[in-house]
Coordinates of C-alpha atoms and ligand atoms in Angstrom, one line a residue:
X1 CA -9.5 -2.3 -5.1
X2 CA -6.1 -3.5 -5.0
X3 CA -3.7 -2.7 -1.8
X4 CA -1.9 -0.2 -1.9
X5 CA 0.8 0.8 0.4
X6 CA 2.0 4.3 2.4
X7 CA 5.4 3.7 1.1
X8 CA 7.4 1.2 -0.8
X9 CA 11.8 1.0 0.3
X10 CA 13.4 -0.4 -1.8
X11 CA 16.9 -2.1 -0.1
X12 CA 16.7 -3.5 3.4
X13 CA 20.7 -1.7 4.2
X14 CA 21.5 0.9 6.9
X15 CA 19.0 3.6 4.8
X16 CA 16.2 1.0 4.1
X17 CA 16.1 -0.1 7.6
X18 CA 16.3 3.5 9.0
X19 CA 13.9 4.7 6.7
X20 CA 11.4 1.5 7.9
X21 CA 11.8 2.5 11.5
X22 CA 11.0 5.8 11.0
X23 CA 7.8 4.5 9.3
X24 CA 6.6 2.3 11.6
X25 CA 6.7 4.7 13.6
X26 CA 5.1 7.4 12.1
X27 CA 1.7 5.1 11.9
X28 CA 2.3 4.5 8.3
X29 CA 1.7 0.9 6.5
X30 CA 5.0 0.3 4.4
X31 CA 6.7 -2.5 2.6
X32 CA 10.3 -3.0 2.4
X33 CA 11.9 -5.6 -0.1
X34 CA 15.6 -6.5 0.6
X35 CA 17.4 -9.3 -2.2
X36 CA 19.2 -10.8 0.2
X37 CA 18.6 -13.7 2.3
X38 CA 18.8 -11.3 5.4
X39 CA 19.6 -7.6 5.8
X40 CA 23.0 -7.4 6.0
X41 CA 23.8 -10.8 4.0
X42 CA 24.8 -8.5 1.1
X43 CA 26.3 -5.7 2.4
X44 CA 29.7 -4.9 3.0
X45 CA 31.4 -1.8 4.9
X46 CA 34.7 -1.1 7.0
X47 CA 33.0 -0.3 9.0
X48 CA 32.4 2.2 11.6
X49 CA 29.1 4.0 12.1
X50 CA 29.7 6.9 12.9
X51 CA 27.1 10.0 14.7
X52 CA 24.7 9.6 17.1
X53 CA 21.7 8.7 14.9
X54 CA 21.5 5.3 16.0
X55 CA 20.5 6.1 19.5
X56 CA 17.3 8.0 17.6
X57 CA 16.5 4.7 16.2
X58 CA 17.0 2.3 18.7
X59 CA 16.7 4.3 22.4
X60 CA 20.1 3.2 24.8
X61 CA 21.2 0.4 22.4
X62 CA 24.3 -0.2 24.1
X63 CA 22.0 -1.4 27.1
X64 CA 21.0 -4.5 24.9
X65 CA 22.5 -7.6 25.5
X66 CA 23.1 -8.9 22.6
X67 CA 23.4 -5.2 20.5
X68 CA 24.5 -5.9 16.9
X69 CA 27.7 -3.7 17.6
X70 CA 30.9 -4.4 18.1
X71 CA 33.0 -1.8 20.1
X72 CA 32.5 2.0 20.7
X73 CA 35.5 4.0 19.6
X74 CA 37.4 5.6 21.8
X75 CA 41.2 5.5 20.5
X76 CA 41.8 7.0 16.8
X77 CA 45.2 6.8 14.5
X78 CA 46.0 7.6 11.3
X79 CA 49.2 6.6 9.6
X80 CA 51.0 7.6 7.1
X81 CA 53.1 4.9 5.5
X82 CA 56.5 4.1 3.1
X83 CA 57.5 0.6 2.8
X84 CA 59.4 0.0 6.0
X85 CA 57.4 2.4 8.2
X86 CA 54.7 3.9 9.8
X87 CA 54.1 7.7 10.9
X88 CA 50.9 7.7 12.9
X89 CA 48.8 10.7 14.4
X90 CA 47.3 9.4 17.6
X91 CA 44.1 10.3 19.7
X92 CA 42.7 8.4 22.9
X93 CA 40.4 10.4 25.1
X94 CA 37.8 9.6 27.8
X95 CA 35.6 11.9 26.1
X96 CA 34.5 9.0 23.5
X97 CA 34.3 6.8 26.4
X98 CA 29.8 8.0 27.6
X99 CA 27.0 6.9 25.7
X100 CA 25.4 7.8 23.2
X101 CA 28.8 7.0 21.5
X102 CA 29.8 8.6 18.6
X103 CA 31.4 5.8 16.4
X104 CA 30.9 2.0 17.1
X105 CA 32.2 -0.5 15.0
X106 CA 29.8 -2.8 13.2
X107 CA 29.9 -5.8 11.3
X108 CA 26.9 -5.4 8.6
X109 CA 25.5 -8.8 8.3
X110 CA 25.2 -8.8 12.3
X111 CA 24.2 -5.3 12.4
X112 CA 21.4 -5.3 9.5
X113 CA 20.0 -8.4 10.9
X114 CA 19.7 -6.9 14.5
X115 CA 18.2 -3.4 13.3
X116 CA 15.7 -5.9 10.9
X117 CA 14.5 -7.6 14.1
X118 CA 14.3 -3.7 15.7
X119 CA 12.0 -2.6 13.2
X120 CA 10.3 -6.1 12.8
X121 CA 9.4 -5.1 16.9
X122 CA 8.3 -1.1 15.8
X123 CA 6.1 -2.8 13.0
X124 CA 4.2 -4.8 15.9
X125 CA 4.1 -2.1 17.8
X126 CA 2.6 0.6 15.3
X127 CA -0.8 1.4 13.6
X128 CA -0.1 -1.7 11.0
X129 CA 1.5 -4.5 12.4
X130 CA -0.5 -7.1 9.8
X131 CA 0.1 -4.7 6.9
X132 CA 3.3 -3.5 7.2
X133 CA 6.3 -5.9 6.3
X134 CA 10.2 -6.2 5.4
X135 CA 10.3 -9.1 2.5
X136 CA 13.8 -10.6 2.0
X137 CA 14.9 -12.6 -0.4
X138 CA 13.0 -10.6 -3.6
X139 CA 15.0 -8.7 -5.8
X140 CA 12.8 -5.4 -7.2
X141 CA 13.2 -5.8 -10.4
X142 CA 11.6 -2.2 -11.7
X143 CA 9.8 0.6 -10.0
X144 CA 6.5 1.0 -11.5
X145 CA 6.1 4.6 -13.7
X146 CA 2.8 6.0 -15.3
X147 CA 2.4 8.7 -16.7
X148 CA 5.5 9.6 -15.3
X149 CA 4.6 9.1 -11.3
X150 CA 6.0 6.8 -9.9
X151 CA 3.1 4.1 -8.7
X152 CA 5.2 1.2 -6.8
X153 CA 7.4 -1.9 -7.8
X154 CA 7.6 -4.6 -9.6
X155 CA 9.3 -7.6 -7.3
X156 CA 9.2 -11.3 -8.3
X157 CA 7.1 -11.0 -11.3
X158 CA 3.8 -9.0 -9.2
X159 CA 3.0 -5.6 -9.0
X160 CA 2.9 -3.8 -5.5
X161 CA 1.6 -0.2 -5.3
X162 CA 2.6 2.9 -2.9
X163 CA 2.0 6.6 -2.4
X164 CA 5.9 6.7 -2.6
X165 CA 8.4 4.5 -3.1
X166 CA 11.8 5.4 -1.4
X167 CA 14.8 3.9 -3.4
X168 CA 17.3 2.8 -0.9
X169 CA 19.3 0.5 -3.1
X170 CA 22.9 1.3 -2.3
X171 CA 26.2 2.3 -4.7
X172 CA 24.7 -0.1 -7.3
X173 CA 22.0 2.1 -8.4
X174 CA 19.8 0.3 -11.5
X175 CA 16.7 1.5 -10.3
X176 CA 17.7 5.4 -10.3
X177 CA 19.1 4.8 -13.2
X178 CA 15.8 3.0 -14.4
X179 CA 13.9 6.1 -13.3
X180 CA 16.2 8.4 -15.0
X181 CA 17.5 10.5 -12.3
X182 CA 21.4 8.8 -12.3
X183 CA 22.9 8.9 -15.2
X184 CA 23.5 5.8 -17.1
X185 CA 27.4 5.6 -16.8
X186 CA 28.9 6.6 -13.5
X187 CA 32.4 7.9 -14.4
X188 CA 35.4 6.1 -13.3
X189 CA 36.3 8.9 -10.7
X190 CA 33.4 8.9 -8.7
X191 CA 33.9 5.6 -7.4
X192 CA 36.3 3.8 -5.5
X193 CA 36.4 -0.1 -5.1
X194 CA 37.0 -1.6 -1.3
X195 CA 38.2 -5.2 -0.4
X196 CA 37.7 -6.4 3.3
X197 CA 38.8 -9.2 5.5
X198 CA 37.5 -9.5 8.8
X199 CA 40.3 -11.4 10.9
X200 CA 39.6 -13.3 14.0
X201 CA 42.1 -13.3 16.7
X202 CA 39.6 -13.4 19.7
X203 CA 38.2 -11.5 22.3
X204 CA 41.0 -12.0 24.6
X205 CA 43.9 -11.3 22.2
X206 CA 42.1 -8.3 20.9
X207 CA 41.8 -6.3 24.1
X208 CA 45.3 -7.5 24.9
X209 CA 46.8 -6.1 21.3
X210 CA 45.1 -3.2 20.9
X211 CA 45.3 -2.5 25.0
X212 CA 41.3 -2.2 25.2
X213 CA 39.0 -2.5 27.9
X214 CA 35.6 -3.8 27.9
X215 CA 33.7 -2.7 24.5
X216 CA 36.1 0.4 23.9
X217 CA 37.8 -0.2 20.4
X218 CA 40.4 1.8 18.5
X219 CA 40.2 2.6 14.5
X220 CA 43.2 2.8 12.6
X221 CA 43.1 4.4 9.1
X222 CA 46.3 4.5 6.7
X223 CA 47.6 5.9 3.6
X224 CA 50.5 5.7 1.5
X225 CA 52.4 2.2 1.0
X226 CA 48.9 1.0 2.6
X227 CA 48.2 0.5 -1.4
X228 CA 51.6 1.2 -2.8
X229 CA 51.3 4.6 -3.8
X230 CA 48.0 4.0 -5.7
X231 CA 45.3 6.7 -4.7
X232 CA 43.1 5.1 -1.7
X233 CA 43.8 3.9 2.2
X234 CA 44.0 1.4 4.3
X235 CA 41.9 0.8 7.6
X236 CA 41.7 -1.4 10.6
X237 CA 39.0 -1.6 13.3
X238 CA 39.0 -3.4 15.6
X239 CA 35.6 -5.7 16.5
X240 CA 34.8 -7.9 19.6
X241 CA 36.8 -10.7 18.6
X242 CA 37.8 -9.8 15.3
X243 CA 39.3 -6.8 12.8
X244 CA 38.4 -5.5 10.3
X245 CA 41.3 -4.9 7.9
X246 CA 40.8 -3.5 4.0
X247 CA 41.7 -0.9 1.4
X248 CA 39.7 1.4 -0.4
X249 CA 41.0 2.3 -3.8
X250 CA 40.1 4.9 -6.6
X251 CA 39.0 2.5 -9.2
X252 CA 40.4 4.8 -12.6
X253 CA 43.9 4.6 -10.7
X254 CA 43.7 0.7 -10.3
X255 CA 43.3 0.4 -13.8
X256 CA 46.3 -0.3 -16.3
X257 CA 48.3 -1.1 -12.8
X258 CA 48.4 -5.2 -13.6
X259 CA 47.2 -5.5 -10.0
X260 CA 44.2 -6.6 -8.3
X261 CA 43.2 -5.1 -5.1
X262 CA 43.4 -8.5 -3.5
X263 CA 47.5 -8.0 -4.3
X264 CA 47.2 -4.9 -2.5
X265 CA 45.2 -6.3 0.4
X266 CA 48.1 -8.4 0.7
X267 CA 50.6 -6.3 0.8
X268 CA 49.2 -4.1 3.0
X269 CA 49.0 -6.7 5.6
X270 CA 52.6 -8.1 5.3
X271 CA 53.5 -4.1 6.5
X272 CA 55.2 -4.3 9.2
X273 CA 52.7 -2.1 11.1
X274 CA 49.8 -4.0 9.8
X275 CA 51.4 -7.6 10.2
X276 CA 51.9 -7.1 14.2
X277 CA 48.6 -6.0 14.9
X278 CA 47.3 -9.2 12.2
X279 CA 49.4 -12.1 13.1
X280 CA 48.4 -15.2 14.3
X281 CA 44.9 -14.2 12.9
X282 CA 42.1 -16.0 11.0
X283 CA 40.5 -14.8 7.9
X284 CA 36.8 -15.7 8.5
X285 CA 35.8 -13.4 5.7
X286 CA 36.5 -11.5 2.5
X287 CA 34.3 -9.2 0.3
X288 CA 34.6 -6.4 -1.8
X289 CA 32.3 -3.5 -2.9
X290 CA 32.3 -0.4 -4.6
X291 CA 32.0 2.9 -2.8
X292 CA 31.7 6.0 -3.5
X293 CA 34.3 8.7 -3.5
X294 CA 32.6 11.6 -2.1
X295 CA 32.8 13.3 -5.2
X296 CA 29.5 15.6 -5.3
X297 CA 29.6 15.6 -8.9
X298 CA 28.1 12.0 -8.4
X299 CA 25.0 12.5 -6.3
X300 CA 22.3 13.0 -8.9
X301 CA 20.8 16.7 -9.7
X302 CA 17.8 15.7 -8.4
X303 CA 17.0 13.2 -5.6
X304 CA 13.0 13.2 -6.0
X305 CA 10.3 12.8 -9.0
X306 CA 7.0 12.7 -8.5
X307 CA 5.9 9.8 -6.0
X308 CA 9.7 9.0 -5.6
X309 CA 13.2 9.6 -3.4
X310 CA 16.2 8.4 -3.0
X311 CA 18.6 7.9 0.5
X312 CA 21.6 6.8 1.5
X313 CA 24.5 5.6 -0.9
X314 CA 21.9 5.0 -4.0
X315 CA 22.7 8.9 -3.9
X316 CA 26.2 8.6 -3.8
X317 CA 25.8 10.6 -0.6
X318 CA 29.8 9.1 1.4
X319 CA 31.9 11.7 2.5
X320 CA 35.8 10.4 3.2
X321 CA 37.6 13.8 3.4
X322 CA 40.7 12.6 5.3
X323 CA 38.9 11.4 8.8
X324 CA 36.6 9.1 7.9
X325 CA 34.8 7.0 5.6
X326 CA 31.3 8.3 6.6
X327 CA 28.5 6.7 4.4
X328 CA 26.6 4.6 7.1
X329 CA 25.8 7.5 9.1
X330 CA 24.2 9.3 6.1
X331 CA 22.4 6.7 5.2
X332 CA 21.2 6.3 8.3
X333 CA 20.1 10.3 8.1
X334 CA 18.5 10.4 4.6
X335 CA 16.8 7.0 5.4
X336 CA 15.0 9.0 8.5
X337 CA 14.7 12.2 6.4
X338 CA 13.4 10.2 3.6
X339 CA 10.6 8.9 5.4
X340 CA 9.8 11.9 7.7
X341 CA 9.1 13.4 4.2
X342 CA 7.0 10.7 3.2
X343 CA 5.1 10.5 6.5
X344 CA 3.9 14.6 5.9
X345 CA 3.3 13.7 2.0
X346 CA 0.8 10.8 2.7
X347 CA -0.8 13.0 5.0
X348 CA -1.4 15.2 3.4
X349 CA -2.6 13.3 0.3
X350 CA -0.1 14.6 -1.9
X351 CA 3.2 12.7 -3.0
X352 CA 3.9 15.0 -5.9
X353 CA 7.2 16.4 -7.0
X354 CA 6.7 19.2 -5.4
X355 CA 5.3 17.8 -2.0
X356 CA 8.2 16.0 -1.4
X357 CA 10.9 18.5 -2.4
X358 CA 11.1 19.2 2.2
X359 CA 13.3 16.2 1.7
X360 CA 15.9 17.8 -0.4
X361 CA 15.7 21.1 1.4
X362 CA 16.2 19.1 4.8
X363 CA 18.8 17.2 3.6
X364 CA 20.6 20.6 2.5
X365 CA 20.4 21.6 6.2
X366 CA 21.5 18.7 7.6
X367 CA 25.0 17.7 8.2
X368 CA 25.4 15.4 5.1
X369 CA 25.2 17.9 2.7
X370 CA 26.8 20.7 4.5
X371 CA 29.7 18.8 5.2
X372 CA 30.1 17.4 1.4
X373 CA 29.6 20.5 0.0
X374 CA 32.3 22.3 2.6
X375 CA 34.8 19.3 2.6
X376 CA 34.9 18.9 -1.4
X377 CA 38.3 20.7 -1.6
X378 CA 39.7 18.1 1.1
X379 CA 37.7 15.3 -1.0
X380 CA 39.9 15.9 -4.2
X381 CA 42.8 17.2 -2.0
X382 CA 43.2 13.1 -1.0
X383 CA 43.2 12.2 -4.0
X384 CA 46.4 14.0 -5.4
X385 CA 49.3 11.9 -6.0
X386 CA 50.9 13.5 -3.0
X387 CA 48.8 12.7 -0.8
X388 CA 49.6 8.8 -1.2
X389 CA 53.3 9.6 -2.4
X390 CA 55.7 12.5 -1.4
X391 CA 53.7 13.0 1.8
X392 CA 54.1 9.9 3.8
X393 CA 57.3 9.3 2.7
X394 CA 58.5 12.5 3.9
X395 CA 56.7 11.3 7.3
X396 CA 58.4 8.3 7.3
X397 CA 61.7 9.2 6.5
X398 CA 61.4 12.3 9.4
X399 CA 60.4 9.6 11.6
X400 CA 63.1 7.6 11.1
X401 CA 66.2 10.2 11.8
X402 CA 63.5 12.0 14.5
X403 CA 63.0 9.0 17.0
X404 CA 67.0 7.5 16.3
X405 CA 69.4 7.9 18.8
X406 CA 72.4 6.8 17.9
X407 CA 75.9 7.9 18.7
X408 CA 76.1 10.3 16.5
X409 CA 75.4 14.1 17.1
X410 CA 71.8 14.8 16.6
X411 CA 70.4 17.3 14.2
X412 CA 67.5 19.2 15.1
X413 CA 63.8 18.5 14.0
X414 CA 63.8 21.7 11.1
X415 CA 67.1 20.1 9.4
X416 CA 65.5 17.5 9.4
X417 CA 62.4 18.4 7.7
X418 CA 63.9 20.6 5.5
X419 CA 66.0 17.9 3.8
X420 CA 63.1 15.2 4.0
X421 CA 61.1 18.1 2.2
X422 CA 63.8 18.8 -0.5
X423 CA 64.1 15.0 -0.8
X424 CA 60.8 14.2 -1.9
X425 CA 58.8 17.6 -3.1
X426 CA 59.2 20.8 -4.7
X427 CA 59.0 23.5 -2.6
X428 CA 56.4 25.6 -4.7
X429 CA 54.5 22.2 -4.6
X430 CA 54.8 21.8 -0.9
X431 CA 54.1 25.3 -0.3
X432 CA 50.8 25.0 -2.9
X433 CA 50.0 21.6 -0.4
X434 CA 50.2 23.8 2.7
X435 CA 47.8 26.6 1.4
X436 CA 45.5 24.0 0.5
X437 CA 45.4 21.7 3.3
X438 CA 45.1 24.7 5.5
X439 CA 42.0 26.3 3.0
X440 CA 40.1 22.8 2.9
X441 CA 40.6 20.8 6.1
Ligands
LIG1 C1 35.2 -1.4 2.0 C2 34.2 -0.4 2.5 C3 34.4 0.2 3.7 C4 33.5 1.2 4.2 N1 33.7 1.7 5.4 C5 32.8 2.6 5.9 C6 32.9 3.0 7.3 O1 33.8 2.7 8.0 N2 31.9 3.9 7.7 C7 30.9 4.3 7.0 O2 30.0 5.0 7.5 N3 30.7 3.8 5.7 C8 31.7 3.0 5.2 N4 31.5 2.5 3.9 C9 30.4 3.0 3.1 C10 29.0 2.4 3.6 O3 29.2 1.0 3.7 C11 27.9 2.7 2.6 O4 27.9 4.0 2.3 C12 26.6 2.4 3.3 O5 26.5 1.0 3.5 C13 25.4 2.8 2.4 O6 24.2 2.3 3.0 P1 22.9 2.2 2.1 O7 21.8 1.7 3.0 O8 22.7 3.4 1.3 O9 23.3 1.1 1.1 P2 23.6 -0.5 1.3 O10 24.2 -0.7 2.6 O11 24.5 -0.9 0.1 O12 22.2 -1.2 1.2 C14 21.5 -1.3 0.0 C15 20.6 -2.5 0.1 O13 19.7 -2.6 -1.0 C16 19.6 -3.9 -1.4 N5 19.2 -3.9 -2.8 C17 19.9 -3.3 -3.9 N6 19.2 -3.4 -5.0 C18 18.1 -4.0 -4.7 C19 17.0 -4.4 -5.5 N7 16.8 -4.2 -6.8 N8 16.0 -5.1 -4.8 C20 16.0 -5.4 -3.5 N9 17.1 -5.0 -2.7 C21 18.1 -4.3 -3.3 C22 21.0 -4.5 -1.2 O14 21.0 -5.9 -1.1 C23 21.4 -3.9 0.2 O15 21.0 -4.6 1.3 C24 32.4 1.5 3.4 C25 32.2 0.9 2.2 C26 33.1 -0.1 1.7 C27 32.8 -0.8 0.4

């Protein structure tokens, strides 16, 4: 009889790996099948993971040596920006500062490759360590549907069989799409498109800069001028001896504009804020990616069919509603929910439709769907034109008469505001801003 497998994953990212793990160690014989050369070698994110998940996975991970994170975050700023300045909201606390941290800055093709080699360990560790196995360098080409089950893939021209098959493909979903459960066109406003450099300055300079000590980092997120006015933000994290500096921008705003985001990317670093922290840097790398918008008119209807799910960002499952990008973290949660699911089907001999549907009620109660659904309003709220417009330039312009001393007699802070305010926005339309940003943040 041919082999056939508990489970089939499809993507060897944060929600493949996770997923794997979870597997391995749930006594379950499982195939992943990654395209690229590595995990990681294709993948591309700010990026800070955010949550504690990862400690789940791998158990005191910042103990390791040679951990495939960079720094744990302990010092937040977001800035609002015009041309010539920067308005920024500030946070440092020793609370961040005790393990299990809850953001650490990653680089993906060092990370991916060191959670591969942690679930390469689980696999020799579990019930199947010669029959389980993560295969890189194989693009799945098609899942395998009869009779409208899903039955496994098909991977460099053969045919491997599974229980379930967990797609865990990422933002580009084909294989949903394949399967029927995405829709073939993703509209224009569901999606955002995000360039990245990762700078190196080294270790040394990068403590010194950003005034860090030992592994602490500090994440710095931006909007306005960040991309001229066009909906979308800036960030910059900072890694062991690099950043990470890039712009995420709402792809049906980019078009008609006669600019590329790489034209933005340089803007944004010749900023003034941006160029002090970047200068005398190194670009070592650039990439760029599509990502979601957190929209959650894009995650499909239905996340299972009979013998099938889907986790992570193949989901559309990213949430940025103002203070952070999170989409690693849910991956990283719908991988392990994914596969917990899986684990009970098997078990139970049933992969149906309906035996798997615990995954889409658990994923309701977690955290990634409660938080889209409750942070939708702040989700489209960032996207207005005054969010990346009237907004920060008020900031900036506040800023500039606030923190001036001069010898001139000083006006006090509400003159101030109240001409900045008339300057740049309606009242009825700052008023409307106010009521909403208080309702959805
Ligand atoms: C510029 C940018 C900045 C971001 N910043 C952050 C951040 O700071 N924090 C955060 O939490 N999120 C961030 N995100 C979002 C985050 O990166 C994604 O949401 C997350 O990586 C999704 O994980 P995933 O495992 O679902 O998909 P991915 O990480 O995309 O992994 C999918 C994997 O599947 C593989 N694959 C795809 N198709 C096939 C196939 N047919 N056969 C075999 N393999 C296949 C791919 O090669 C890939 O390895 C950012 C994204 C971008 C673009």
């Amino acid at each position: 009889m041919e082999e056939e497998f508990d489970c089939i994953i499809v993507g060897g990212g944060i929600a493949g790996l996770s997923a794997a793990m979870t597997l391995a160690r749930g006594g379950a014989k499982f195939l992943l099948v990654e395209r690229g050369e590595w995990s990681g070698a294709k993948n591309v994110s700010g990026g800070v993971l955010w949550g504690t998940d990862l400690n789940r996975l791998v158990p005191n991970y910042w103990e390791e040596e040679d951990a495939g994170w960079e720094r744990f975050v302990n010092h937040r700023r977001l800035s609002l920006m015009d041309p010539g300045a920067s308005f920024s909201l500030d946070f440092k606390s020793d609370h961040f500062d005790t393990p299990p941290y809850t953001g650490v800055t990653v680089l993906r093709s060092r990370f991916d490759a060191w959670l591969a080699g942690k679930v390469e360990e689980a696999i020799g560790e579990s019930d199947h360590p010669d029959e389980s196995f993560l295969a890189t360098d194989i693009l799945v080409e098609s899942v395998i549907v009869e009779g409208g089950v899903a039955r496994g893939i098909r991977a460099g021209g053969e045919d491997f069989r599974a229980k379930c098959v967990i797609l865990a493909e990422g933002v580009n979903n084909l294989l949903a799409r394949q399967v029927g459960l995405e829709k073939e066109y993703v509209p224009a406003d569901h999606v955002a498109v995000g360039v990245k450099e990762v700078i190196r300055l080294g270790r040394e300079t990068v403590e010194d800069r950003f005034q860090l000590r030992g592994r602490s980092g500090l994440t710095n997120e931006f909007v306005g001028a960040a991309t001229d006015g066009i909906d979308g933000g800036g960030f910059l994290y900072t890694n062991l001896e690099s950043l990470s500096v890039g712009l995420v921008i709402g792809m049906k705003a980019m078009r008609g504009t006669g600019r590329t985001p790489y034209d933005l990317l340089n803007e944004f670093k010749e900023h003034p804020a941006v160029a002090d922290m970047v200068r005398g840097g190194e670009v070592v790398e650039y990439s760029a990616k599509v990502v979601s918008t957190g929209d959650i008119r894009g995650v499909p209807s239905d996340l299972t069919m009979d013998g099938l799910m889907i986790a992570g960002e193949a989901a559309h499952l990213v949430l940025n509603a103002g203070r952070a990008i999170q989409g690693m973290d849910y991956a990283m949660r719908t991988g392990i929910l994914a596969a917990e699911t899986a684990i009970s089907a098997v078990a139970s001999g049933d992969t149906s439709k309906a035996a798997l549907a615990p995954y889409r009620q658990r994923l309701d109660e977690s955290y990634v769907m409660q938080d889209m659904k409750a942070f939708q309003g702040a989700v489209h709220l960032l996207h207005s034109p005054h969010m990346t417009g009237a907004l920060p330039r008020m900031a900036c312009d506040f800023g500039r008469e606030f923190f001036t001393v001069d010898n001139r007699p000083t006006r006090k802070a509400t003159r101030i505001l109240r001409d900045v305010r008339k300057k740049h926005i309606k009242l009825m339309d700052f008023m409307k801003l106010g009521a909403k940003a208080g309702r959805h943040l």
